[in-house]
Coordinates of N, CA and C in Angstrom, one line a residue:
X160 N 12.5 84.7 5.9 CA 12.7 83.3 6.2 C 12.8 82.6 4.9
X161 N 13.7 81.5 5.0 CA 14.1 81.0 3.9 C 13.3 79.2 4.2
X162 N 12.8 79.1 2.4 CA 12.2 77.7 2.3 C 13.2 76.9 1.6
X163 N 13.1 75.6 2.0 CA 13.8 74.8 1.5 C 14.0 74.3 0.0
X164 N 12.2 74.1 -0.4 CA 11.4 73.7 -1.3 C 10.6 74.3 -1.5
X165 N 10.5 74.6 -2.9 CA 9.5 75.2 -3.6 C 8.6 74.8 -3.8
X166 N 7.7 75.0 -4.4 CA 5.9 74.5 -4.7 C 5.7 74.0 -5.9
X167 N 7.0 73.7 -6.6 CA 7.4 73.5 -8.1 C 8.2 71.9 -7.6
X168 N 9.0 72.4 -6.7 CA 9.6 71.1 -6.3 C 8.9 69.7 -5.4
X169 N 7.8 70.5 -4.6 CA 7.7 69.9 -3.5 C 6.3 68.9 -4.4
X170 N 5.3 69.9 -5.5 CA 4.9 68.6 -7.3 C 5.6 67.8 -7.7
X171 N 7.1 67.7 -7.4 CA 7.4 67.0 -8.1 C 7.7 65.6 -7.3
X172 N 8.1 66.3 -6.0 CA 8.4 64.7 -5.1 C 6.9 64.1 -4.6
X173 N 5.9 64.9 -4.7 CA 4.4 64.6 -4.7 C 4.4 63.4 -6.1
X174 N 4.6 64.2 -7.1 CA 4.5 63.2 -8.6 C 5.2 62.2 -8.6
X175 N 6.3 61.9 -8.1 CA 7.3 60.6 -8.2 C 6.6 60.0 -6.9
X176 N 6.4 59.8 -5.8 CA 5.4 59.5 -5.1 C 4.5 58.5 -5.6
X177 N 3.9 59.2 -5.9 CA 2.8 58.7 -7.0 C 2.6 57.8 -7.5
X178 N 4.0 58.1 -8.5 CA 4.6 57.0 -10.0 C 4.6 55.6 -8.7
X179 N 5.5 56.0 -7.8 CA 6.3 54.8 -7.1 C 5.1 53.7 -6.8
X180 N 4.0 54.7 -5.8 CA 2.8 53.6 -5.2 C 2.3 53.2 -6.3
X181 N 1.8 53.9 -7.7 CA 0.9 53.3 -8.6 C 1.8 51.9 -9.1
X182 N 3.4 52.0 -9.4 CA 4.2 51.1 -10.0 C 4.2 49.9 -8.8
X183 N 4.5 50.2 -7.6 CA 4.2 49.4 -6.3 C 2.8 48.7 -6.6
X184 N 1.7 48.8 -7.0 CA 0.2 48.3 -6.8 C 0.2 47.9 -8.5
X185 N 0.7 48.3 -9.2 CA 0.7 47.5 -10.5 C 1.6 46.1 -10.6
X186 N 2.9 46.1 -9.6 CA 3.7 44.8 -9.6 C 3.0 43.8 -9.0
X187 N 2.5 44.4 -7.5 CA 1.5 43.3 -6.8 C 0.4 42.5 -7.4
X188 N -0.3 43.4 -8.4 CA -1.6 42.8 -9.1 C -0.8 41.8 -10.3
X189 N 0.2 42.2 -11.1 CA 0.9 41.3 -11.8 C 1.3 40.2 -11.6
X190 N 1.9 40.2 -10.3 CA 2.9 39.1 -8.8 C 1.1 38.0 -9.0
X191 N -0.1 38.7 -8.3 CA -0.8 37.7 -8.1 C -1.5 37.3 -9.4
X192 N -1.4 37.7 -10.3 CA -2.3 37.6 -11.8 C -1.7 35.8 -12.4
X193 N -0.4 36.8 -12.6 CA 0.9 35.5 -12.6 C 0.7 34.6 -11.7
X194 N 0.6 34.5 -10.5 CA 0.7 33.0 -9.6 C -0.6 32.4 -9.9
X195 N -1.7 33.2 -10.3 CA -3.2 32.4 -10.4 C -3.1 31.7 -11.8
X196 N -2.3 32.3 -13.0 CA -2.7 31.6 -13.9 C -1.7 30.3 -13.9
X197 N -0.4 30.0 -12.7 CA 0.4 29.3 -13.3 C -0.4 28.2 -12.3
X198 N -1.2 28.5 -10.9 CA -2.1 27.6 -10.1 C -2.8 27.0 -11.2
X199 N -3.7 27.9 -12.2 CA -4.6 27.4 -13.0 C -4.1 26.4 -14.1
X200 N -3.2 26.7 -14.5 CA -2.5 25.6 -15.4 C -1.9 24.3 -14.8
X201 N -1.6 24.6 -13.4 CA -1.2 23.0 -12.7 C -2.2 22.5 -12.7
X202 N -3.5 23.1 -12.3 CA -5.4 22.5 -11.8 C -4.9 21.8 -13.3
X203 N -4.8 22.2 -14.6 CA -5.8 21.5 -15.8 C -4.2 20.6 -16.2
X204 N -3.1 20.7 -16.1 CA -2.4 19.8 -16.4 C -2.7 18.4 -15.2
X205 N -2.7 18.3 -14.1 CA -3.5 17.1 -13.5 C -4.5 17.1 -13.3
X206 N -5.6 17.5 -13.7 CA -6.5 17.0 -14.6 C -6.6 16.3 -15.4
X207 N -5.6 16.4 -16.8 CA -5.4 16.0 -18.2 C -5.0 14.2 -17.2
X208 N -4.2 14.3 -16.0 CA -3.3 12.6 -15.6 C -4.8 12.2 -15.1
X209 N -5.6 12.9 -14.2 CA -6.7 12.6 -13.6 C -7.5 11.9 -14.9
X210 N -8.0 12.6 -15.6 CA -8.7 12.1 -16.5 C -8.2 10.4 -17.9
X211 N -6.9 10.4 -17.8 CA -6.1 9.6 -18.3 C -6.4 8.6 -17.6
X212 N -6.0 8.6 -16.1 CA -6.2 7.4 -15.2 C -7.4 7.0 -14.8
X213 N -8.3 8.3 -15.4 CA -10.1 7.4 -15.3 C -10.4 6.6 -16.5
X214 N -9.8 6.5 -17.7 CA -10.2 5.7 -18.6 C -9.3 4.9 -18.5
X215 N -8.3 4.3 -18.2 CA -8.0 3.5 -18.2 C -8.1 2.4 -16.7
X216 N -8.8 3.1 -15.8 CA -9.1 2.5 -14.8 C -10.7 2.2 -15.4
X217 N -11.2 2.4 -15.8 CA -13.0 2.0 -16.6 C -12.5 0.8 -17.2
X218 N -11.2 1.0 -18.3 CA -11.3 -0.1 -19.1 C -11.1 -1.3 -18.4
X219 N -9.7 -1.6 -17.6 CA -9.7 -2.1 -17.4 C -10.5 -2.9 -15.9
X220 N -11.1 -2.4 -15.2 CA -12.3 -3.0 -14.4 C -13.2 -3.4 -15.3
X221 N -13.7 -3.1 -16.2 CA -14.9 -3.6 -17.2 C -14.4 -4.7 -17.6
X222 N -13.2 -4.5 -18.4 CA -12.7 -5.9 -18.5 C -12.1 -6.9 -17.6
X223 N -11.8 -6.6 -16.7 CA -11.8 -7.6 -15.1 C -13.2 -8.4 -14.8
X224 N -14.0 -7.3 -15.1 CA -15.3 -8.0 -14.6 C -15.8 -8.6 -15.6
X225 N -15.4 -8.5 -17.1 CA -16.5 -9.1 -18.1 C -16.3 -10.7 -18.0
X226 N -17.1 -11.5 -18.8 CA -17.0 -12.9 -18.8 C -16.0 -12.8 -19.9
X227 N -15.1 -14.5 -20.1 CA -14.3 -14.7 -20.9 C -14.3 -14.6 -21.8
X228 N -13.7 -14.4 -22.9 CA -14.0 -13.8 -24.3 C -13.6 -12.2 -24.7
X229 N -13.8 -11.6 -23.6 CA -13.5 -10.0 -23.8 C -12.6 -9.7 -25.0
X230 N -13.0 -8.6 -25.5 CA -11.7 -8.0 -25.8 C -12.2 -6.9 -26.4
X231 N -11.2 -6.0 -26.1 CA -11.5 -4.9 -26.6 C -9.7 -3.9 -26.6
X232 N -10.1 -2.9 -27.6 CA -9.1 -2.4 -27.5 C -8.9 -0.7 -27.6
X233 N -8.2 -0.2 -26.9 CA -8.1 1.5 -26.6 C -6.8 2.0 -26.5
X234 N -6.9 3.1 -27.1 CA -5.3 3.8 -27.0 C -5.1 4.9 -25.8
X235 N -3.8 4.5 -25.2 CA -3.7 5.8 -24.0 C -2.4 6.9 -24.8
X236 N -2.9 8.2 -24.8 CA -2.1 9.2 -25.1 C -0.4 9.2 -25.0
X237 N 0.3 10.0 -25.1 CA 1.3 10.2 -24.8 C 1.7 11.4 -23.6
X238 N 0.8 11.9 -23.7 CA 1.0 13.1 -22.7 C -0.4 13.7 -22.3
X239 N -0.9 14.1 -21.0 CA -1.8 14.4 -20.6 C -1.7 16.1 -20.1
X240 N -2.7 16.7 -20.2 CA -2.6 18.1 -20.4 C -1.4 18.5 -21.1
X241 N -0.9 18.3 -22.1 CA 0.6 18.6 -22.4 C 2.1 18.0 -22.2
X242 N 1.5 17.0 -21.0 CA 2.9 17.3 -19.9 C 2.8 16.1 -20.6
X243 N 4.2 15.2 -20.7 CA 4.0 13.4 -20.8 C 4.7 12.9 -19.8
X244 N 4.3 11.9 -19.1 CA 3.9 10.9 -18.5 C 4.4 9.6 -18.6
X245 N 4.8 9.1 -17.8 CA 4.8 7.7 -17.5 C 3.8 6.6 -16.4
X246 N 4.1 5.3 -17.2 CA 3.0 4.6 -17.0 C 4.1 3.5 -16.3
X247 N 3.5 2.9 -14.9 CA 4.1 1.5 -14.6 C 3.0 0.6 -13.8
X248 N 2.9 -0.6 -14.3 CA 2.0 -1.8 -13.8 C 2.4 -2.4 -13.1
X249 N 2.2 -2.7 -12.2 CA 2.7 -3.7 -11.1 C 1.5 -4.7 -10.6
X250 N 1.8 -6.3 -11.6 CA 0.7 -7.3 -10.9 C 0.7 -7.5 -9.5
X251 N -0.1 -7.8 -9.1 CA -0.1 -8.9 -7.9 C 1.3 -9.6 -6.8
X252 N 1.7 -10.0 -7.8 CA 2.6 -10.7 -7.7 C 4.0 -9.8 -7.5
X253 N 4.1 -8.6 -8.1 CA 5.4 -7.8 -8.0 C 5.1 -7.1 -6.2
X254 N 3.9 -6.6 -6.0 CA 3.5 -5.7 -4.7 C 3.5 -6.7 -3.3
X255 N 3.4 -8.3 -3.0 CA 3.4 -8.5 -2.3 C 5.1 -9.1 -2.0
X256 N 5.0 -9.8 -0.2 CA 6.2 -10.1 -0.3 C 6.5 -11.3 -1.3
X257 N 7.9 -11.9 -1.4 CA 7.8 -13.0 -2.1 C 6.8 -13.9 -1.9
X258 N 6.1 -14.7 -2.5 CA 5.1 -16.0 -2.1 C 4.1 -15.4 -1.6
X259 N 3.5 -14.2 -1.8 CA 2.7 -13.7 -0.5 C 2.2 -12.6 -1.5
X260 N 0.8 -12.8 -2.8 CA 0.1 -11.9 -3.4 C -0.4 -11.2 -2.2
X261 N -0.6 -9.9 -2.5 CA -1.4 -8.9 -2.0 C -3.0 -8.9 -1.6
X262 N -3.2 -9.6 -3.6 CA -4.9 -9.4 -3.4 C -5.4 -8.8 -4.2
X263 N -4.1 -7.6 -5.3 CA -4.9 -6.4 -6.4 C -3.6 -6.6 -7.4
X264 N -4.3 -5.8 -8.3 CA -3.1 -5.5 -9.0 C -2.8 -3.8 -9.1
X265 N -1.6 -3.4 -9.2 CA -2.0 -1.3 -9.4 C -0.9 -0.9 -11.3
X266 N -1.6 0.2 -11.4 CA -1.2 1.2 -12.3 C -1.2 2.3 -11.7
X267 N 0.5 2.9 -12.4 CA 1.1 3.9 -11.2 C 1.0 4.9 -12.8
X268 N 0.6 6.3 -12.4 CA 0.6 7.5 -13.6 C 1.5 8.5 -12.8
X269 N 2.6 9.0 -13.0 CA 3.1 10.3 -12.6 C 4.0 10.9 -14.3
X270 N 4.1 12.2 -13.7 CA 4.5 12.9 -15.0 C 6.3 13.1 -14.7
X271 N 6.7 12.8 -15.9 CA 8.3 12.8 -16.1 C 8.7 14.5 -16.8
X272 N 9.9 15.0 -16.5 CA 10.3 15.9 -16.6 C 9.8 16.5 -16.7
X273 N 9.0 17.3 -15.4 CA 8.1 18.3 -15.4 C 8.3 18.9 -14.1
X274 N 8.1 20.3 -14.1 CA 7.9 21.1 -12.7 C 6.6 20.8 -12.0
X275 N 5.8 19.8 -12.1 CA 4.4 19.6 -11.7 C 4.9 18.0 -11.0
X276 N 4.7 17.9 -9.8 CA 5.0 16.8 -9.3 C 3.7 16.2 -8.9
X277 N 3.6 15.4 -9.5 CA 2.3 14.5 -9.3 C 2.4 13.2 -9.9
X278 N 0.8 12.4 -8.8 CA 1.3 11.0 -9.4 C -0.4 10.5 -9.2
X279 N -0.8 9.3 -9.5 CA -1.9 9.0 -9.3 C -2.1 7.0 -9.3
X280 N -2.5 6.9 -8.8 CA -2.9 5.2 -8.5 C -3.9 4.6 -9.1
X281 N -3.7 3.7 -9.4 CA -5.5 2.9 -9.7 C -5.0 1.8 -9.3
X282 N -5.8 1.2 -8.5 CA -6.1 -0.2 -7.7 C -7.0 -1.3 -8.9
X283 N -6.3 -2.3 -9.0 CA -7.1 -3.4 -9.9 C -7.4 -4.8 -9.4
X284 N -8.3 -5.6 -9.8 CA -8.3 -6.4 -9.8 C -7.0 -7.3 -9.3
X285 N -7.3 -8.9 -8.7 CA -5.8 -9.3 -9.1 C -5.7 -10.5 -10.4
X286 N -6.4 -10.6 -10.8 CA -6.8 -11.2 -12.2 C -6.5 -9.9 -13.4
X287 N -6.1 -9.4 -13.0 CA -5.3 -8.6 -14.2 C -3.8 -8.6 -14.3
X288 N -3.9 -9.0 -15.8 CA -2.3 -9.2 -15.9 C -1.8 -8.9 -17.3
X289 N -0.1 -8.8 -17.2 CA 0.2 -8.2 -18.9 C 1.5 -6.4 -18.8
X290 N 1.2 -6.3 -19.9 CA 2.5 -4.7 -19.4 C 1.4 -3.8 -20.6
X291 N 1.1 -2.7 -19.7 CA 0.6 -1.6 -20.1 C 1.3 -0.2 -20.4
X292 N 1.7 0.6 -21.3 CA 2.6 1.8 -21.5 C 1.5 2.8 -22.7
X293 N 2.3 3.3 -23.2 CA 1.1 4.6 -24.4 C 1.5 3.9 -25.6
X294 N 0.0 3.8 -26.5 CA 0.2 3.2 -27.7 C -1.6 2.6 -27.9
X295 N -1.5 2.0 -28.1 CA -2.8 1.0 -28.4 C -2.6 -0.2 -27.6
X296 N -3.3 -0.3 -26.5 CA -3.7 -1.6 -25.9 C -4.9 -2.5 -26.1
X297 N -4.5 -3.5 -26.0 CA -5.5 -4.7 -26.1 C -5.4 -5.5 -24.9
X298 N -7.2 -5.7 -24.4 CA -7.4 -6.3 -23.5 C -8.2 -8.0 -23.8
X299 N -7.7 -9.0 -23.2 CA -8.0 -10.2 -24.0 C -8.3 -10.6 -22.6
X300 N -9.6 -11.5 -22.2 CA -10.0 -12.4 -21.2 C -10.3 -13.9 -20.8
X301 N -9.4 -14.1 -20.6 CA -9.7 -16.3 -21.2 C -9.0 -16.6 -19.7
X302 N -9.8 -17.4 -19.4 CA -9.7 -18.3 -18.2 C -10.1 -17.5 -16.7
X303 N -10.6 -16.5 -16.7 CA -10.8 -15.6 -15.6 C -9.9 -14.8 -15.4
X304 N -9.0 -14.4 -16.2 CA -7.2 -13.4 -16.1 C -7.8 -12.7 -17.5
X305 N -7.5 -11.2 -17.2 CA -7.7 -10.0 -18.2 C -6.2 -9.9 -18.1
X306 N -5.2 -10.3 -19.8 CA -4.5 -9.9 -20.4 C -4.6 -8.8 -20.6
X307 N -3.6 -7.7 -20.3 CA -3.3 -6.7 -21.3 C -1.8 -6.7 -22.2
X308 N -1.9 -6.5 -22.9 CA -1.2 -6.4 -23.9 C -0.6 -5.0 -25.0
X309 N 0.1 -4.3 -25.2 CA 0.9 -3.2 -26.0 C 0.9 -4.2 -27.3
X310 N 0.2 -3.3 -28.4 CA 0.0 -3.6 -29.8 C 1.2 -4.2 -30.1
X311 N 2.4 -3.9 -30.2 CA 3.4 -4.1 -31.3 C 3.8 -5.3 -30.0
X312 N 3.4 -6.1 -29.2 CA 3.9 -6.9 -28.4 C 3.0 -8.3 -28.8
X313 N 2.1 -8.0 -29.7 CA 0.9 -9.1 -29.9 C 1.3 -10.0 -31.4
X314 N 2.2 -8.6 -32.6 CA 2.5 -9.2 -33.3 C 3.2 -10.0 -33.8

């Protein structure tokens, strides 16, 4: 009687076997290593905006609330975890209908030219007023209205 496969041969499709499932179970572990670290890099690049839009939501409420006189001044980054970002203000006055304030004012944070789509809000006061962007801000409070102000806009 005649074999088809030898015992030389039949090692060897045994051995490539092998190679295939170990290379099979090395791609998978790679596939998920890779998706966890790029999860983990989105977690800390919105963080970096999370964290951005907590200090500037501090400053400015503190200075909403302080008595007249305030002032103080802080710089917002250009880019948060890496990524940069845009900044837009919208008083009172822009968010309701015409003639018809809302009641707040907001700052809008989302990140520009990035594969990370995210965005984040802070709700203000409506006695806050002025144009906020990255640089060094100054906050000035006279008459119950917290000016904000962009440094090179004061000189």
């Amino acid at each position: 009687m005649w074999t088809l496969t030898s015992s030389k041969g039949q090692s060897a499709v045994e051995a490539a076997m092998l190679f295939a499932f170990m290379l099979t179970i090395l791609t998978v572990f790679l596939l998920a290593m890779g998706n966890q670290y790029v999860s983990t890099q989105e977690t800390h690049v919105k963080n970096g905006l999370i964290d951005v839009g907590a200090m500037i939501e501090t400053e400015l409420k503190l200075g909403a609330t302080a008595q007249d006189g305030y002032y103080r001044r802080f710089e917002i980054p250009r880019k948060a975890g890496g990524v940069p970002f845009k900044i837009q203000f919208y008083d009172t006055r822009e968010l309701g209908t015409p003639g018809t304030p809302i009641g707040y004012s907001e700052v809008d944070l989302a990140f520009v030219n990035s594969s990370i789509l995210f965005e984040t809000f802070i709700s203000l006061p409506d006695n806050v007023d002025g144009n906020i962007s990255h640089g060094i801000i100054e906050l000035r409070k006279r008459d119950g209205i917290l000016y904000v102000m962009n440094e090179s806009y004061t000189s």
